[in-house]
Tab-separated table of C-alpha atoms and ligand atoms in Angstrom:
chain	number	residue	atom	x	y	z
A	585	UNK	CA	-19.148	5.765	-33.000
A	586	UNK	CA	-17.324	9.002	-33.147
A	587	UNK	CA	-13.354	8.294	-34.463
A	588	UNK	CA	-10.768	9.934	-33.375
A	589	UNK	CA	-7.142	9.656	-32.015
A	590	UNK	CA	-6.485	10.261	-28.477
A	591	UNK	CA	-3.136	11.635	-27.335
A	592	UNK	CA	-1.576	10.434	-24.349
A	593	UNK	CA	1.750	11.612	-22.697
A	594	UNK	CA	3.926	9.606	-20.438
A	595	UNK	CA	5.878	11.111	-17.628
A	596	UNK	CA	7.753	8.743	-16.465
A	597	UNK	CA	9.288	5.973	-18.615
A	598	UNK	CA	10.771	3.442	-15.892
A	599	UNK	CA	9.175	-0.014	-14.483
A	600	UNK	CA	5.610	0.966	-15.247
A	601	UNK	CA	6.125	3.896	-17.655
A	602	UNK	CA	7.552	0.852	-20.167
A	603	UNK	CA	5.086	-1.511	-19.390
A	604	UNK	CA	2.089	0.646	-20.340
A	605	UNK	CA	3.658	1.707	-23.752
A	606	UNK	CA	4.246	-1.977	-24.248
A	607	UNK	CA	0.827	-3.365	-23.531
A	608	UNK	CA	-0.805	-0.114	-25.418
A	609	UNK	CA	0.985	-1.151	-28.724
A	610	UNK	CA	0.668	-4.756	-27.908
A	611	UNK	CA	-3.273	-4.434	-27.189
A	612	UNK	CA	-3.661	-1.620	-29.704
A	613	UNK	CA	-6.156	-3.229	-32.134
A	614	UNK	CA	-8.148	-4.786	-29.591
A	615	UNK	CA	-8.306	-1.525	-27.853
A	616	UNK	CA	-9.218	0.321	-31.413
A	617	UNK	CA	-11.963	-1.823	-31.564
A	618	UNK	CA	-13.497	-1.373	-28.126
A	619	UNK	CA	-12.990	2.306	-28.092
A	620	UNK	CA	-13.837	3.259	-32.000
A	621	UNK	CA	-10.393	5.319	-31.416
A	622	UNK	CA	-6.717	5.312	-31.391
A	623	UNK	CA	-4.628	5.679	-28.043
A	624	UNK	CA	-1.438	7.165	-29.275
A	625	UNK	CA	1.530	8.097	-27.079
A	626	UNK	CA	2.740	11.412	-28.421
A	627	UNK	CA	5.159	12.313	-25.905
A	628	UNK	CA	7.468	10.579	-23.366
A	629	UNK	CA	9.503	12.341	-20.378
A	630	UNK	CA	12.430	10.585	-18.419
A	631	UNK	CA	15.651	12.207	-16.385
A	632	UNK	CA	18.139	10.117	-18.160
A	633	UNK	CA	18.249	9.659	-22.086
A	634	UNK	CA	21.540	7.475	-21.986
A	635	UNK	CA	19.662	4.823	-19.735
A	636	UNK	CA	19.463	1.431	-21.719
A	637	UNK	CA	15.433	0.580	-22.004
A	638	UNK	CA	13.557	-2.675	-22.404
A	639	UNK	CA	11.008	-0.910	-24.939
A	640	UNK	CA	12.242	1.032	-27.687
A	641	UNK	CA	10.813	4.857	-28.062
A	642	UNK	CA	11.076	7.298	-31.050
A	643	UNK	CA	13.600	9.963	-29.733
A	644	UNK	CA	11.679	12.404	-31.458
A	645	UNK	CA	8.939	12.226	-28.986
A	646	UNK	CA	11.215	11.838	-25.550
A	647	UNK	CA	11.436	14.743	-23.475
A	648	UNK	CA	12.973	15.291	-19.886
A	649	UNK	CA	10.780	18.173	-19.217
A	650	UNK	CA	7.227	16.679	-17.989
A	651	UNK	CA	5.881	20.090	-17.127
A	652	UNK	CA	6.079	20.504	-21.214
A	653	UNK	CA	4.285	17.199	-21.496
A	654	UNK	CA	1.608	18.184	-19.038
A	655	UNK	CA	0.637	21.516	-20.712
A	656	UNK	CA	0.974	20.210	-24.101
A	657	UNK	CA	-2.473	21.031	-25.666
A	658	UNK	CA	-2.113	18.370	-27.861
A	659	UNK	CA	-2.109	15.731	-25.248
A	660	UNK	CA	-5.754	14.758	-24.054
A	661	UNK	CA	-4.175	11.944	-21.065
A	662	UNK	CA	-1.379	12.498	-19.089
A	663	UNK	CA	0.007	9.216	-17.146
A	664	UNK	CA	2.272	10.524	-14.544
A	665	UNK	CA	4.160	7.531	-13.634
A	666	UNK	CA	7.499	9.161	-12.173
A	667	UNK	CA	7.177	8.906	-8.434
A	668	UNK	CA	8.167	11.272	-5.537
A	669	UNK	CA	5.850	14.080	-4.288
A	670	UNK	CA	7.721	17.498	-5.757
A	671	UNK	CA	7.960	17.290	-9.258
A	672	UNK	CA	5.076	14.764	-9.684
A	673	UNK	CA	2.952	17.004	-7.685
A	674	UNK	CA	3.705	20.005	-9.835
A	675	UNK	CA	3.211	17.740	-13.296
A	676	UNK	CA	-0.145	16.791	-11.971
A	677	UNK	CA	-1.350	20.361	-11.198
A	678	UNK	CA	0.015	21.748	-14.526
A	679	UNK	CA	-2.193	19.190	-16.350
A	680	UNK	CA	-5.211	19.586	-14.014
A	681	UNK	CA	-5.384	23.117	-14.454
A	682	UNK	CA	-5.370	22.489	-18.568
A	683	UNK	CA	-8.512	20.172	-17.989
A	684	UNK	CA	-6.676	17.270	-18.368
A	685	UNK	CA	-7.375	13.420	-17.296
A	686	UNK	CA	-4.316	12.397	-15.527
A	687	UNK	CA	-4.086	9.079	-14.717
A	688	UNK	CA	-1.582	8.154	-11.674
A	689	UNK	CA	0.122	5.076	-9.952
A	690	UNK	CA	1.493	7.466	-7.285
A	691	UNK	CA	0.055	6.564	-3.876
A	692	UNK	CA	2.486	9.146	-2.012
A	693	UNK	CA	1.217	12.093	-4.154
A	694	UNK	CA	-2.113	11.042	-3.463
A	695	UNK	CA	-1.780	10.552	0.569
A	696	UNK	CA	0.064	13.870	0.826
A	697	UNK	CA	-1.525	15.989	-1.717
A	698	UNK	CA	-4.921	14.220	-2.765
A	699	UNK	CA	-7.312	16.664	-1.437
A	700	UNK	CA	-5.224	19.760	-3.224
A	701	UNK	CA	-5.065	17.548	-6.390
A	702	UNK	CA	-8.938	16.458	-6.427
A	703	UNK	CA	-9.713	20.299	-5.691
A	704	UNK	CA	-8.135	21.419	-8.570
A	705	UNK	CA	-9.277	18.773	-11.187
A	706	UNK	CA	-12.923	19.428	-10.119
A	707	UNK	CA	-12.289	23.455	-10.004
A	708	UNK	CA	-10.966	22.911	-13.868
A	709	UNK	CA	-12.659	20.237	-15.400
A	710	UNK	CA	-9.966	17.929	-15.169
A	711	UNK	CA	-9.886	14.199	-13.627
A	712	UNK	CA	-8.004	12.440	-11.790
A	713	UNK	CA	-7.606	8.895	-11.789
A	714	UNK	CA	-5.403	6.548	-9.861
A	715	UNK	CA	-6.457	2.563	-9.954
A	716	UNK	CA	-2.876	1.581	-9.920
A	717	UNK	CA	-2.164	3.441	-6.789
A	718	UNK	CA	-3.374	0.556	-4.655
A	719	UNK	CA	-2.731	-2.952	-4.768
A	720	UNK	CA	-0.975	-3.248	-8.306
A	721	UNK	CA	-3.293	-5.205	-10.660
A	722	UNK	CA	-6.182	-5.654	-8.133
A	723	UNK	CA	-9.301	-3.026	-9.077
A	724	UNK	CA	-9.882	-2.361	-5.916
A	725	UNK	CA	-10.593	1.077	-6.167
A	726	UNK	CA	-12.972	0.655	-8.940
A	727	UNK	CA	-14.370	-2.344	-6.197
A	728	UNK	CA	-15.007	0.200	-3.829
A	729	UNK	CA	-16.505	3.159	-5.780
A	730	UNK	CA	-18.392	1.343	-8.381
A	731	UNK	CA	-19.141	-2.043	-7.316
A	732	UNK	CA	-19.307	-1.246	-3.425
A	733	UNK	CA	-21.567	1.983	-3.776
A	734	UNK	CA	-24.474	0.816	-1.373
A	735	UNK	CA	-22.230	-0.383	1.207
A	736	UNK	CA	-21.400	1.379	4.678
A	737	UNK	CA	-17.830	0.075	5.326
A	738	UNK	CA	-16.830	-1.122	8.909
A	739	UNK	CA	-13.394	-2.526	7.979
A	740	UNK	CA	-10.728	-2.740	5.080
A	741	UNK	CA	-7.944	-4.942	5.666
A	742	UNK	CA	-5.347	-5.837	3.262
A	743	UNK	CA	-1.512	-6.698	2.404
A	744	UNK	CA	-0.869	-4.034	0.176
A	745	UNK	CA	2.835	-3.823	-0.098
A	746	UNK	CA	4.061	-6.649	-2.972
A	747	UNK	CA	7.629	-6.298	-1.876
A	748	UNK	CA	7.090	-6.744	1.649
A	749	UNK	CA	4.596	-9.765	1.389
A	750	UNK	CA	7.619	-11.215	-1.526
A	751	UNK	CA	9.746	-10.468	1.394
A	752	UNK	CA	8.189	-12.245	3.834
A	753	UNK	CA	7.237	-15.238	2.398
A	754	UNK	CA	10.946	-15.930	0.629
A	755	UNK	CA	11.805	-15.635	4.740
A	756	UNK	CA	9.234	-18.193	5.352
A	757	UNK	CA	10.185	-20.394	2.611
A	758	UNK	CA	13.989	-20.200	1.732
A	759	UNK	CA	14.773	-19.080	5.542
A	760	UNK	CA	17.061	-16.164	3.750
A	761	UNK	CA	17.150	-12.732	5.544
A	762	UNK	CA	15.229	-9.840	4.530
A	763	UNK	CA	18.019	-8.078	3.044
A	764	UNK	CA	19.241	-10.488	0.625
A	765	UNK	CA	15.253	-11.094	-0.698
A	766	UNK	CA	15.007	-6.958	-0.807
A	767	UNK	CA	17.962	-7.281	-4.074
A	768	UNK	CA	15.624	-9.683	-5.603
A	769	UNK	CA	12.317	-7.435	-5.195
A	770	UNK	CA	14.094	-4.611	-6.327
A	771	UNK	CA	15.503	-6.548	-9.614
A	772	UNK	CA	11.982	-7.736	-10.030
A	773	UNK	CA	10.559	-4.402	-10.354
A	774	UNK	CA	8.184	-4.448	-6.963
A	775	UNK	CA	10.336	-2.077	-4.888
A	776	UNK	CA	10.242	1.822	-4.949
A	777	UNK	CA	13.010	3.206	-6.298
A	778	UNK	CA	13.552	4.202	-2.621
A	779	UNK	CA	13.118	1.284	-1.074
A	780	UNK	CA	12.873	2.185	2.385
A	781	UNK	CA	9.236	3.340	1.461
A	782	UNK	CA	8.245	-0.590	1.001
A	783	UNK	CA	10.520	-2.370	3.959
A	784	UNK	CA	9.098	0.886	6.775
A	785	UNK	CA	5.714	0.339	5.879
A	786	UNK	CA	5.407	3.834	4.418
A	787	UNK	CA	4.272	2.868	0.945
A	788	UNK	CA	1.412	0.145	2.400
A	789	UNK	CA	-0.026	3.431	4.555
A	790	UNK	CA	0.149	5.710	1.862
A	791	UNK	CA	-2.339	2.857	0.146
A	792	UNK	CA	-4.287	2.817	3.212
A	793	UNK	CA	-4.947	6.160	3.820
A	794	UNK	CA	-6.125	6.418	-0.239
A	795	UNK	CA	-8.775	3.367	0.627
A	796	UNK	CA	-9.630	5.015	3.414
A	797	UNK	CA	-10.498	8.617	1.396
A	798	UNK	CA	-12.604	6.153	-1.122
A	799	UNK	CA	-14.676	4.456	1.657
A	800	UNK	CA	-15.446	7.265	4.432
A	801	UNK	CA	-14.283	10.562	2.647
A	802	UNK	CA	-11.719	11.527	5.098
A	803	UNK	CA	-7.999	11.999	4.052
A	804	UNK	CA	-6.396	10.368	7.133
A	805	UNK	CA	-2.877	12.566	8.137
A	806	UNK	CA	-0.068	10.504	7.468
A	807	UNK	CA	1.275	11.221	10.642
A	808	UNK	CA	-1.870	10.091	12.084
A	809	UNK	CA	-1.149	6.335	11.097
A	810	UNK	CA	0.179	3.996	13.729
A	811	UNK	CA	2.937	2.545	11.431
A	812	UNK	CA	5.562	-0.384	11.639
A	813	UNK	CA	7.359	-2.055	8.668
A	814	UNK	CA	9.336	-5.488	8.531
A	815	UNK	CA	13.103	-4.489	9.211
A	816	UNK	CA	12.401	-5.964	12.730
A	817	UNK	CA	10.916	-9.080	11.442
A	818	UNK	CA	13.301	-12.256	12.416
A	819	UNK	CA	13.498	-15.961	11.690
A	820	UNK	CA	12.541	-16.654	15.269
A	821	UNK	CA	9.268	-14.758	14.619
A	822	UNK	CA	8.550	-16.566	11.369
A	823	UNK	CA	9.468	-19.945	13.156
A	824	UNK	CA	6.947	-19.224	15.583
A	825	UNK	CA	4.654	-18.347	13.514
A	826	UNK	CA	4.814	-21.485	11.293
A	827	UNK	CA	4.896	-23.758	14.154
A	828	UNK	CA	1.571	-22.324	15.511
A	829	UNK	CA	-0.193	-22.034	12.077
A	830	UNK	CA	0.509	-18.435	11.350
A	831	UNK	CA	2.249	-16.630	9.020
A	832	UNK	CA	3.851	-13.186	9.321
A	833	UNK	CA	1.971	-10.409	7.265
A	834	UNK	CA	2.235	-6.702	6.786
A	835	UNK	CA	-1.452	-5.854	7.156
A	836	UNK	CA	-2.709	-2.615	6.427
A	837	UNK	CA	-6.356	-1.847	8.066
A	838	UNK	CA	-8.739	0.652	8.099
A	839	UNK	CA	-11.255	0.728	10.881
A	840	UNK	CA	-14.602	2.659	11.774
A	841	UNK	CA	-15.552	2.275	15.387
A	842	UNK	CA	-19.277	2.118	15.240
A	843	UNK	CA	-19.933	3.960	18.891
A	844	UNK	CA	-17.203	6.732	18.520
A	845	UNK	CA	-17.234	7.041	14.745
A	846	UNK	CA	-13.506	6.879	15.101
A	847	UNK	CA	-11.314	5.762	12.302
A	848	UNK	CA	-8.188	4.043	12.757
A	849	UNK	CA	-5.550	3.252	10.057
A	850	UNK	CA	-2.607	1.067	11.028
A	851	UNK	CA	0.504	-0.478	9.104
A	852	UNK	CA	2.118	-3.560	11.430
A	853	UNK	CA	3.703	-6.975	11.088
A	854	UNK	CA	0.680	-9.169	12.229
A	855	UNK	CA	0.468	-12.733	12.790
A	856	UNK	CA	-2.556	-14.110	10.570
A	857	UNK	CA	-4.070	-17.304	10.727
A	858	UNK	CA	-2.431	-19.267	7.717
A	859	UNK	CA	-5.826	-21.058	6.818
A	860	UNK	CA	-7.216	-16.836	6.583
A	861	UNK	CA	-7.944	-15.094	3.292
A	862	UNK	CA	-5.165	-12.946	3.894
A	863	UNK	CA	-2.724	-15.229	5.862
A	864	UNK	CA	-2.562	-17.485	2.498
A	865	UNK	CA	-1.663	-14.936	0.279
A	866	UNK	CA	2.007	-15.228	-0.752
A	867	UNK	CA	4.826	-13.824	-2.730
A	868	UNK	CA	4.222	-10.447	-4.632
A	869	UNK	CA	0.179	-11.153	-4.218
A	870	UNK	CA	-1.756	-8.456	-2.811
A	871	UNK	CA	-5.031	-9.037	-0.609
A	872	UNK	CA	-7.620	-7.159	0.328
A	873	UNK	CA	-10.322	-7.982	2.800
A	874	UNK	CA	-13.770	-5.308	2.546
A	875	UNK	CA	-16.727	-5.331	5.045
A	876	UNK	CA	-19.595	-3.858	3.611
A	877	UNK	CA	-23.098	-3.488	5.548
A	878	UNK	CA	-25.222	-4.939	2.549
A	879	UNK	CA	-22.827	-7.587	0.840
A	880	UNK	CA	-20.792	-8.817	3.613
A	881	UNK	CA	-17.204	-9.750	3.228
A	882	UNK	CA	-15.703	-9.436	-0.090
A	883	UNK	CA	-12.057	-10.087	-0.702
A	884	UNK	CA	-9.666	-9.330	-3.581
A	885	UNK	CA	-6.153	-11.288	-4.649
A	886	UNK	CA	-4.238	-10.798	-7.499
A	887	UNK	CA	-0.140	-9.287	-7.988
A	888	UNK	CA	0.186	-5.922	-6.196
A	889	UNK	CA	2.968	-5.060	-8.076
A	890	UNK	CA	5.475	-5.311	-10.888
A	891	UNK	CA	5.484	-4.131	-14.530
A	892	UNK	CA	2.825	-5.902	-16.001
A	893	UNK	CA	0.035	-5.981	-13.051
A	894	UNK	CA	0.773	-2.309	-12.540
A	895	UNK	CA	-0.010	-1.895	-16.497
A	896	UNK	CA	-2.755	-3.503	-16.750
A	897	UNK	CA	-4.249	-0.910	-14.091
A	898	UNK	CA	-2.946	2.319	-15.409
A	899	UNK	CA	-4.534	0.884	-18.784
A	900	UNK	CA	-7.856	0.457	-17.028
A	901	UNK	CA	-8.075	4.313	-15.955
A	902	UNK	CA	-6.386	5.055	-19.662
A	903	UNK	CA	-9.473	3.249	-20.974
A	904	UNK	CA	-12.074	5.208	-18.682
A	905	UNK	CA	-10.268	8.479	-19.625
A	906	UNK	CA	-10.620	7.598	-23.583
A	907	UNK	CA	-14.284	6.651	-22.752
A	908	UNK	CA	-14.759	10.147	-21.248
A	909	UNK	CA	-13.445	12.006	-23.493
A	910	UNK	CA	-15.181	9.856	-26.582
A	911	UNK	CA	-18.328	9.700	-25.038
A	912	UNK	CA	-18.475	13.002	-22.444
A	913	UNK	CA	-20.569	13.020	-19.179
A	914	UNK	CA	-18.510	13.942	-16.524
A	915	UNK	CA	-21.419	13.824	-14.039
A	916	UNK	CA	-21.963	10.805	-12.417
A	917	UNK	CA	-19.135	8.171	-14.341
A	918	UNK	CA	-16.429	9.218	-12.290
A	919	UNK	CA	-17.940	9.601	-8.766
A	920	UNK	CA	-14.429	9.570	-7.338
A	921	UNK	CA	-14.611	13.240	-6.138
A	922	UNK	CA	-17.367	12.245	-3.885
A	923	UNK	CA	-16.386	9.145	-1.780
A	924	UNK	CA	-19.565	7.243	-0.510
A	925	UNK	CA	-21.572	10.314	2.189
A	926	UNK	CA	-23.165	7.803	3.692
A	927	UNK	CA	-19.398	7.034	5.179
A	928	UNK	CA	-18.113	10.438	5.328
A	929	UNK	CA	-19.557	13.036	8.132
A	930	UNK	CA	-17.197	14.107	11.040
A	931	UNK	CA	-14.695	11.264	11.649
A	932	UNK	CA	-12.103	11.266	14.675
A	933	UNK	CA	-9.191	9.301	14.863
A	934	UNK	CA	-9.167	6.388	17.200
A	935	UNK	CA	-7.081	6.496	20.378
A	936	UNK	CA	-4.988	3.560	21.153
A	937	UNK	CA	-6.952	2.622	24.359
A	938	UNK	CA	-10.032	1.986	21.589
A	939	UNK	CA	-7.973	-0.654	19.729
A	940	UNK	CA	-7.913	-4.147	21.000
A	941	UNK	CA	-6.488	-7.474	19.763
A	942	UNK	CA	-4.109	-10.494	21.123
A	943	UNK	CA	-0.561	-9.657	20.747
A	944	UNK	CA	3.039	-11.526	20.058
A	945	UNK	CA	5.883	-10.442	21.781
A	946	UNK	CA	9.478	-11.300	21.249
A	947	UNK	CA	11.780	-10.418	24.001
A	948	UNK	CA	15.687	-11.044	24.399
A	949	UNK	CA	16.822	-11.284	27.767
A	950	UNK	CA	19.757	-12.269	30.359
A	951	UNK	CA	19.493	-15.689	31.252
A	952	UNK	CA	19.316	-15.114	34.964
A	953	UNK	CA	17.032	-15.981	37.760
A	954	UNK	CA	13.911	-13.829	38.255
A	955	UNK	CA	13.675	-12.394	34.928
A	956	UNK	CA	10.495	-13.733	33.749
A	957	UNK	CA	9.126	-12.829	36.939
A	958	UNK	CA	9.958	-9.253	36.244
A	959	UNK	CA	8.190	-9.400	32.872
A	960	UNK	CA	5.372	-10.736	34.193
A	961	UNK	CA	4.600	-8.190	37.010
A	962	UNK	CA	4.963	-5.462	34.371
A	963	UNK	CA	2.481	-7.247	31.975
A	964	UNK	CA	0.123	-7.402	35.040
A	965	UNK	CA	0.774	-4.088	36.051
A	966	UNK	CA	-0.765	-3.229	32.755
A	967	UNK	CA	-3.083	-5.890	33.348
A	968	UNK	CA	-2.009	-7.769	30.077
A	969	UNK	CA	-2.564	-11.358	30.478
A	970	UNK	CA	-0.305	-13.976	29.235
A	971	UNK	CA	-1.772	-16.714	26.855
A	972	UNK	CA	1.489	-18.579	26.168
A	973	UNK	CA	5.426	-18.432	26.996
A	974	UNK	CA	8.050	-20.212	25.375
A	975	UNK	CA	11.376	-20.038	25.663
A	976	UNK	CA	13.947	-22.701	23.689
A	977	UNK	CA	16.404	-24.316	26.158
A	978	UNK	CA	19.832	-22.790	25.684
A	979	UNK	CA	23.459	-24.135	27.455
A	980	UNK	CA	24.622	-23.847	30.808
A	981	UNK	CA	26.995	-20.731	29.494
A	982	UNK	CA	24.375	-18.997	27.601
A	983	UNK	CA	24.244	-15.401	28.320
A	984	UNK	CA	20.671	-14.540	26.796
A	985	UNK	CA	17.887	-15.840	25.599
A	986	UNK	CA	14.722	-15.085	23.434
A	987	UNK	CA	11.412	-15.613	25.313
A	988	UNK	CA	8.237	-15.475	22.952
A	989	UNK	CA	4.804	-14.179	24.621
A	990	UNK	CA	1.129	-14.255	23.404
A	991	UNK	CA	-1.453	-12.308	25.306
A	992	UNK	CA	-4.864	-12.828	25.609
A	993	UNK	CA	-7.000	-9.807	24.213
A	994	UNK	CA	-5.462	-5.925	25.850
A	995	UNK	CA	-5.580	-2.973	24.252
A	996	UNK	CA	-3.005	-1.432	22.323
A	997	UNK	CA	-2.330	1.416	24.854
A	998	UNK	CA	-1.743	-1.403	27.298
A	999	UNK	CA	0.955	-3.053	24.909
A	1000	UNK	CA	2.557	-0.051	24.402
A	1001	UNK	CA	2.892	1.026	28.061
A	1002	UNK	CA	3.995	-2.441	29.059
A	1003	UNK	CA	6.692	-2.371	26.238
A	1004	UNK	CA	8.088	1.015	27.415
A	1005	UNK	CA	8.447	-0.326	31.086
A	1006	UNK	CA	9.901	-3.619	29.949
A	1007	UNK	CA	12.235	-1.439	27.528
A	1008	UNK	CA	13.539	-0.306	30.729
A	1009	UNK	CA	14.851	-3.363	32.801
A	1010	UNK	CA	18.061	-3.731	33.381
A	1011	UNK	CA	17.925	-7.593	32.312
A	1012	UNK	CA	16.314	-6.692	28.689
A	1013	UNK	CA	18.966	-7.117	25.842
A	1014	UNK	CA	16.716	-5.465	22.970
A	1015	UNK	CA	13.987	-3.268	22.512
A	1016	UNK	CA	10.572	-5.537	22.905
A	1017	UNK	CA	9.309	-6.605	19.163
A	1018	UNK	CA	5.634	-6.947	19.131
A	1019	UNK	CA	2.846	-7.277	16.781
A	1020	UNK	CA	-0.831	-8.233	16.826
A	1021	UNK	CA	-2.368	-11.541	16.476
A	1022	UNK	CA	-5.012	-11.170	13.550
A	1023	UNK	CA	-8.264	-13.330	14.032
A	1024	UNK	CA	-10.012	-15.283	11.560
A	1025	UNK	CA	-12.777	-13.368	10.849
B	1007	NDP	P1	11.117	3.703	-11.939
B	1007	NDP	O1	12.067	4.575	-10.884
B	1007	NDP	O2	11.380	2.402	-12.475
B	1007	NDP	O3	10.655	4.927	-13.033
B	1007	NDP	C1	10.247	6.171	-12.655
B	1007	NDP	C2	10.440	6.988	-14.255
B	1007	NDP	O4	10.465	8.318	-14.077
B	1007	NDP	C3	11.805	6.929	-14.790
B	1007	NDP	O5	11.905	6.596	-15.929
B	1007	NDP	C4	12.795	7.841	-14.601
B	1007	NDP	O6	13.726	8.753	-15.604
B	1007	NDP	C5	11.062	9.520	-14.827
B	1007	NDP	N1	11.419	10.401	-14.086
B	1007	NDP	C6	11.545	10.574	-12.501
B	1007	NDP	N2	11.444	11.655	-12.040
B	1007	NDP	C7	11.656	12.421	-13.273
B	1007	NDP	C8	11.520	14.076	-13.729
B	1007	NDP	N3	11.599	14.806	-12.759
B	1007	NDP	N4	11.436	14.126	-14.742
B	1007	NDP	C9	11.412	13.483	-15.920
B	1007	NDP	N5	11.667	11.853	-15.622
B	1007	NDP	C10	11.572	11.544	-14.361
B	1007	NDP	O7	9.654	3.691	-10.884
B	1007	NDP	P2	8.287	2.952	-11.538
B	1007	NDP	O8	7.875	2.523	-12.878
B	1007	NDP	O9	8.458	1.516	-10.714
B	1007	NDP	O10	7.192	3.758	-10.564
B	1007	NDP	C11	6.583	4.559	-10.935
B	1007	NDP	C12	5.585	5.095	-10.388
B	1007	NDP	O11	4.548	3.893	-10.411
B	1007	NDP	C13	5.778	5.234	-8.890
B	1007	NDP	O12	5.008	6.411	-7.960
B	1007	NDP	C14	5.421	4.019	-8.114
B	1007	NDP	O13	5.408	4.078	-6.786
B	1007	NDP	C15	4.289	3.598	-8.544
B	1007	NDP	N6	4.090	2.286	-8.745
B	1007	NDP	C16	5.327	1.205	-8.886
B	1007	NDP	C17	4.525	-0.314	-8.986
B	1007	NDP	C18	5.671	-1.103	-9.453
B	1007	NDP	O14	5.537	-2.393	-9.242
B	1007	NDP	N7	7.221	-0.679	-9.810
B	1007	NDP	C19	3.616	-0.771	-8.860
B	1007	NDP	C20	2.282	0.284	-8.634
B	1007	NDP	C21	2.779	1.749	-8.578
B	1007	NDP	P3	14.697	7.834	-16.310
B	1007	NDP	O15	14.340	6.443	-16.322
B	1007	NDP	O16	15.544	8.221	-16.885
B	1007	NDP	O17	15.668	7.824	-14.394
B	1008	HSE	N1	6.275	-0.857	-4.167
B	1008	HSE	C1	5.442	-1.155	-4.164
B	1008	HSE	C2	4.746	-2.684	-3.487
B	1008	HSE	C3	4.851	-1.252	-6.004
B	1008	HSE	O1	5.945	-3.686	-3.667
B	1008	HSE	O2	4.081	-2.840	-3.370
B	1008	HSE	C4	3.680	-1.391	-5.843
B	1008	HSE	O3	2.595	-0.549	-5.624
């Protein structure tokens, strides 16, 4: 076996970067034995040298210029763990243009610039590996591109944001508001530097776009993703879910309509049956259910965010990169540049009328005669059929009341149109809140 030193540059030394350095050193001898080579971190880029760090690093290898790490001829593997899309894109491009292997945990970067970056990697003989970009510690990218390679996919559905799942779980178990729990999620290292990426569903959408690319070979434009985060989820919704055997989950979905070959990517708070594989996954855990035509359904569950889970995924790519450097053979070993061709081709984005589900609606209305009749009439005009209506009894002098409605199966287009007509009602006190109801399949 060839013995050599593999030189690694870390760009970013925050939650994930420190986790990677820590575990690379803790597992140094096991990795050396497995690879017959030493993985050595030779440069670390960060922004603020004065910031206290949990993991010590030799000041001599620290820089505040990540580009110098990307182009350093001594470095074989560059880990981009900075976040953001501008500087991170520059760093990744510079490293790929030098034919290096880049390992990234940055789903925003992949969603916005994945096509360009993979093209540059191919052109200059570099590689871009991104296992940690989706679902933290769960090796779902390897599952899709290797373990499930023979399958045609009909759908991928998952809880892809650990922060949101943690917040929704704590709202359910502790009855606290999302903003209080968000502070904890930040302290635990789950949330993005800009936490609106988490709670507005943007991070889950970035990850869903990456999964859609791997499964179908198409970069769905971010603007085409139907997106709603968790900021509007209230205790009333959580209580309804608990009382009726559901859990509120932020569900990302990638679906291909067989008849039209249209691809739909969405991220929405969803009522999932508590006994379903996704409905039962709590805390910072993520879960992904993948339907393949050969294997059927497979489900992957594990920690979706945090220092150690993410370091585990980054290091799996670092080891793949090291094997590539040691044993060679870029052809075939990393089929990531060519997602499953059976699933590719001309795929359009699905239109709302093609998307069907049951729906949950929360309406805050004035407590006065005729309100229910107005609502029922608007829903009927869009052929939305009611499955249940509930309203808690309020005192004689109450001015407003919360009404919760569930519908039979209808189209996304019909509920959207009904929602905008409902918003026009003078008796409606707030914008309607709606979420799909997931089924057990
Ligand atoms: P942090 O904010 O904790 O760390 C970012 C690091 O990058 C910091 O060390 C920061 O320096 C450094 N940095 C940022 N910009 C620059 C720059 N222009 N030049 C030099 N250094 C820079 O983020 P995380 O570690 O949490 O996340 C890193 C990446 O991993 C992101 O893409 C994130 O989406 C992804 N990720 C995170 C997960 C998690 O659970 N946290 C899970 C999966 C993926 P300084 O410390 O001096 O400010
Ligand atoms: N902020 C992200 C999350 C990190 O909470 O899922 C993992 O990608």
